[in-house]
XYZ file of N, CA and C in Angstrom:
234
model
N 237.644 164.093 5.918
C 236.569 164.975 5.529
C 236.614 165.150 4.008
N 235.807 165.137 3.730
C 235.140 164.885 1.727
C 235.280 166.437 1.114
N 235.683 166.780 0.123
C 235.380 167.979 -0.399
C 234.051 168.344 -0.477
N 232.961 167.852 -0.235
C 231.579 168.089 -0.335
C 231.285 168.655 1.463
N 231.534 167.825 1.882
C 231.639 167.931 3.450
C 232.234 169.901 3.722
N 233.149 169.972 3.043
C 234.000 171.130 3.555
C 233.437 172.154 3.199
N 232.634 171.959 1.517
C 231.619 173.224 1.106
C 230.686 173.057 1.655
N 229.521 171.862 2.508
C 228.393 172.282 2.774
C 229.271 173.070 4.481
N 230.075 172.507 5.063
C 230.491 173.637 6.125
C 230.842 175.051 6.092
N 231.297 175.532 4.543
C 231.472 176.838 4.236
C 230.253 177.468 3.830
N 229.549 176.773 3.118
C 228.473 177.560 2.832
C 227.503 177.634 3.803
N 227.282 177.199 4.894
C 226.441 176.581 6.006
C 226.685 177.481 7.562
N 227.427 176.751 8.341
C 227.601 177.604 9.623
C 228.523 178.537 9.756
N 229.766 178.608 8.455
C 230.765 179.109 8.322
C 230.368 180.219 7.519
N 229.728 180.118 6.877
C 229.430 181.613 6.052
C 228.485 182.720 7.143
N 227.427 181.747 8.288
C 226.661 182.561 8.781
C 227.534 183.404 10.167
N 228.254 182.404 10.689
C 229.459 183.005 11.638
C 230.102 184.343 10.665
N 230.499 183.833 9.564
C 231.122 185.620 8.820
C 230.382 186.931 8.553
N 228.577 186.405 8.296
C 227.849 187.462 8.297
C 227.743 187.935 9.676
N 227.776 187.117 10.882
C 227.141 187.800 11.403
C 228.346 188.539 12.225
N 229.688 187.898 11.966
C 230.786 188.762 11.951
C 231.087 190.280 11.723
N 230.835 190.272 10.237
C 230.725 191.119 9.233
C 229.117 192.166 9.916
N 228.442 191.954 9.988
C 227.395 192.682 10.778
C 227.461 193.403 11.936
N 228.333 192.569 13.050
C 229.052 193.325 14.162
C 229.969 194.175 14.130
N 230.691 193.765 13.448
C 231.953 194.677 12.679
C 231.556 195.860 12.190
N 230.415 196.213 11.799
C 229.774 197.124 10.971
C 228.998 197.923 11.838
N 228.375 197.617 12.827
C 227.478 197.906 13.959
C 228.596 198.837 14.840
N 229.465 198.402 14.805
C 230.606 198.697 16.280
C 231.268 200.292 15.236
N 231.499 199.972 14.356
C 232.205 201.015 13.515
C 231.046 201.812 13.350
N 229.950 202.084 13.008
C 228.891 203.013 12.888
C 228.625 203.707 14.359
N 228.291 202.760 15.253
C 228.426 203.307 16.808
C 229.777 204.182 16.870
N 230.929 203.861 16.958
C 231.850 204.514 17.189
C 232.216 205.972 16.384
N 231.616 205.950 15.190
C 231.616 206.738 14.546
C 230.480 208.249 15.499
N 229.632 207.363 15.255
C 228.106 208.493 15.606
C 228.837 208.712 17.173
N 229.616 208.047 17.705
C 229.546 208.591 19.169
C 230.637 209.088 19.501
N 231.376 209.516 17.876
C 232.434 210.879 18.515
C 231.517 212.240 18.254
N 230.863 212.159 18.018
C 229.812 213.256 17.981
C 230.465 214.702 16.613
N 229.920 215.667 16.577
C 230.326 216.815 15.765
C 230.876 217.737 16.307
N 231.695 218.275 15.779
C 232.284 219.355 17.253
C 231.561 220.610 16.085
N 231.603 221.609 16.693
C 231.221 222.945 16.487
C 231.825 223.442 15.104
N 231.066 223.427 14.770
C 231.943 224.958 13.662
C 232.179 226.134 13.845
N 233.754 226.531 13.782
C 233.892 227.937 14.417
C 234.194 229.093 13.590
N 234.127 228.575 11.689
C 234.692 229.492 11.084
C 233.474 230.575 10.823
N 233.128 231.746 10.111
C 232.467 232.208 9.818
C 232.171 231.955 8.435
N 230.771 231.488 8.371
C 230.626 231.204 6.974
C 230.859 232.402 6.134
N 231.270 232.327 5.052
C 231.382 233.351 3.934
C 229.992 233.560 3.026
N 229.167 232.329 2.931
C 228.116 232.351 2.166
C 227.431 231.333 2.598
N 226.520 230.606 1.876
C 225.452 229.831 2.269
C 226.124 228.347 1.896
N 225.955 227.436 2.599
C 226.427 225.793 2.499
C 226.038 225.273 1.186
N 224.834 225.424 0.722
C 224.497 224.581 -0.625
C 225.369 225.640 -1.229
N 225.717 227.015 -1.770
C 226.226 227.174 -2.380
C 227.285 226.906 -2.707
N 228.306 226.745 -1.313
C 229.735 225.888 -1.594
C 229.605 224.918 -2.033
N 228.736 223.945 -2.047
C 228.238 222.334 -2.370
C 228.622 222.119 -3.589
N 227.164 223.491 -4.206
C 227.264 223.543 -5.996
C 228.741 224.056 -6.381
N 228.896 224.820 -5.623
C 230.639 225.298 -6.656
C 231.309 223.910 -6.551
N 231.577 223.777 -5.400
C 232.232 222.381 -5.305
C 232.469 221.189 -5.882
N 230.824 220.703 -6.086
C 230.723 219.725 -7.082
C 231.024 220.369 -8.703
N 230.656 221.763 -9.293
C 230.688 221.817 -10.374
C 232.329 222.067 -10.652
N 232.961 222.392 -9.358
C 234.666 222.288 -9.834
C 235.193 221.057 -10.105
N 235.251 220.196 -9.354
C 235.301 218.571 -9.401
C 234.934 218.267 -10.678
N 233.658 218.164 -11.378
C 233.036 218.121 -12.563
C 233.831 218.357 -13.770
N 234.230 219.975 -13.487
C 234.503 220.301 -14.836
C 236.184 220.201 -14.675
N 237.091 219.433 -14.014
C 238.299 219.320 -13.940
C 238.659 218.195 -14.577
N 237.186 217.607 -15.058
C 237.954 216.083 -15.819
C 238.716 216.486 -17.354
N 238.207 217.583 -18.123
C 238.452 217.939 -19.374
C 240.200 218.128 -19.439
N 240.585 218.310 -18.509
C 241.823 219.010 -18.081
C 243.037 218.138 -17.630
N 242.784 217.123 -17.211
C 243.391 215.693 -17.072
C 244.148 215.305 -17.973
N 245.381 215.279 -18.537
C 246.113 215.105 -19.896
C 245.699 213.536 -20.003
N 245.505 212.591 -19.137
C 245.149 211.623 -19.872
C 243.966 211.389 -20.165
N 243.346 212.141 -19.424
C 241.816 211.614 -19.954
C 241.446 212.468 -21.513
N 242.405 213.789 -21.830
C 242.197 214.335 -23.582
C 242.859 212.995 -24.109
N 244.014 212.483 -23.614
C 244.605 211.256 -24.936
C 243.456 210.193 -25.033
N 242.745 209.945 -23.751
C 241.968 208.848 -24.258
C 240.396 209.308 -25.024
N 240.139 210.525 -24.437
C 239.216 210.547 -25.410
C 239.447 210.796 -26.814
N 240.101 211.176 -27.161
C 241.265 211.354 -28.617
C 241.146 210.085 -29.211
N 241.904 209.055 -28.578
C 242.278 208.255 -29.336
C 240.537 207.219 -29.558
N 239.664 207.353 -28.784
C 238.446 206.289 -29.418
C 238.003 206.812 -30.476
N 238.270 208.597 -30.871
C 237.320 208.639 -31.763
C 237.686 208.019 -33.217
């Protein structure tokens, strides 16, 4: 078998066997996912959901300044 031979087989029936691999694989994990379903929430909310969201994200956010390496590197480009 020719090195030409071996890429038109990889790029050809062998690549479409991996998509459609890769597609099932993906199908089965999304199913399995969605079909453990949500269980209940039992805590009592304290406040409203988007509001935890926004604190949430704006804590995350503003924790990069605080990172000792990320002050050395912004330091050192300027």
């Amino acid at each position: 078998m020719s090195s030409q031979a071996v890429l038109e087989f990889a790029r050809g029936p062998f690549f479409y066997f991996a998509l459609l691999f890769m597609l099932f694989g993906l199908a089965y994990r999304l199913f399995s996912v969605i079909s453990l379903g949500w269980s209940k929430d039992r805590v009592v909310p304290m406040g409203s959901k988007s509001k935890g969201v926004v604190i949430t994200f704006l804590k995350a956010f503003l924790i990069w300044p605080f990172i000792p390496w990320v002050k050395i590197l912004s330091t050192a480009t300027r």
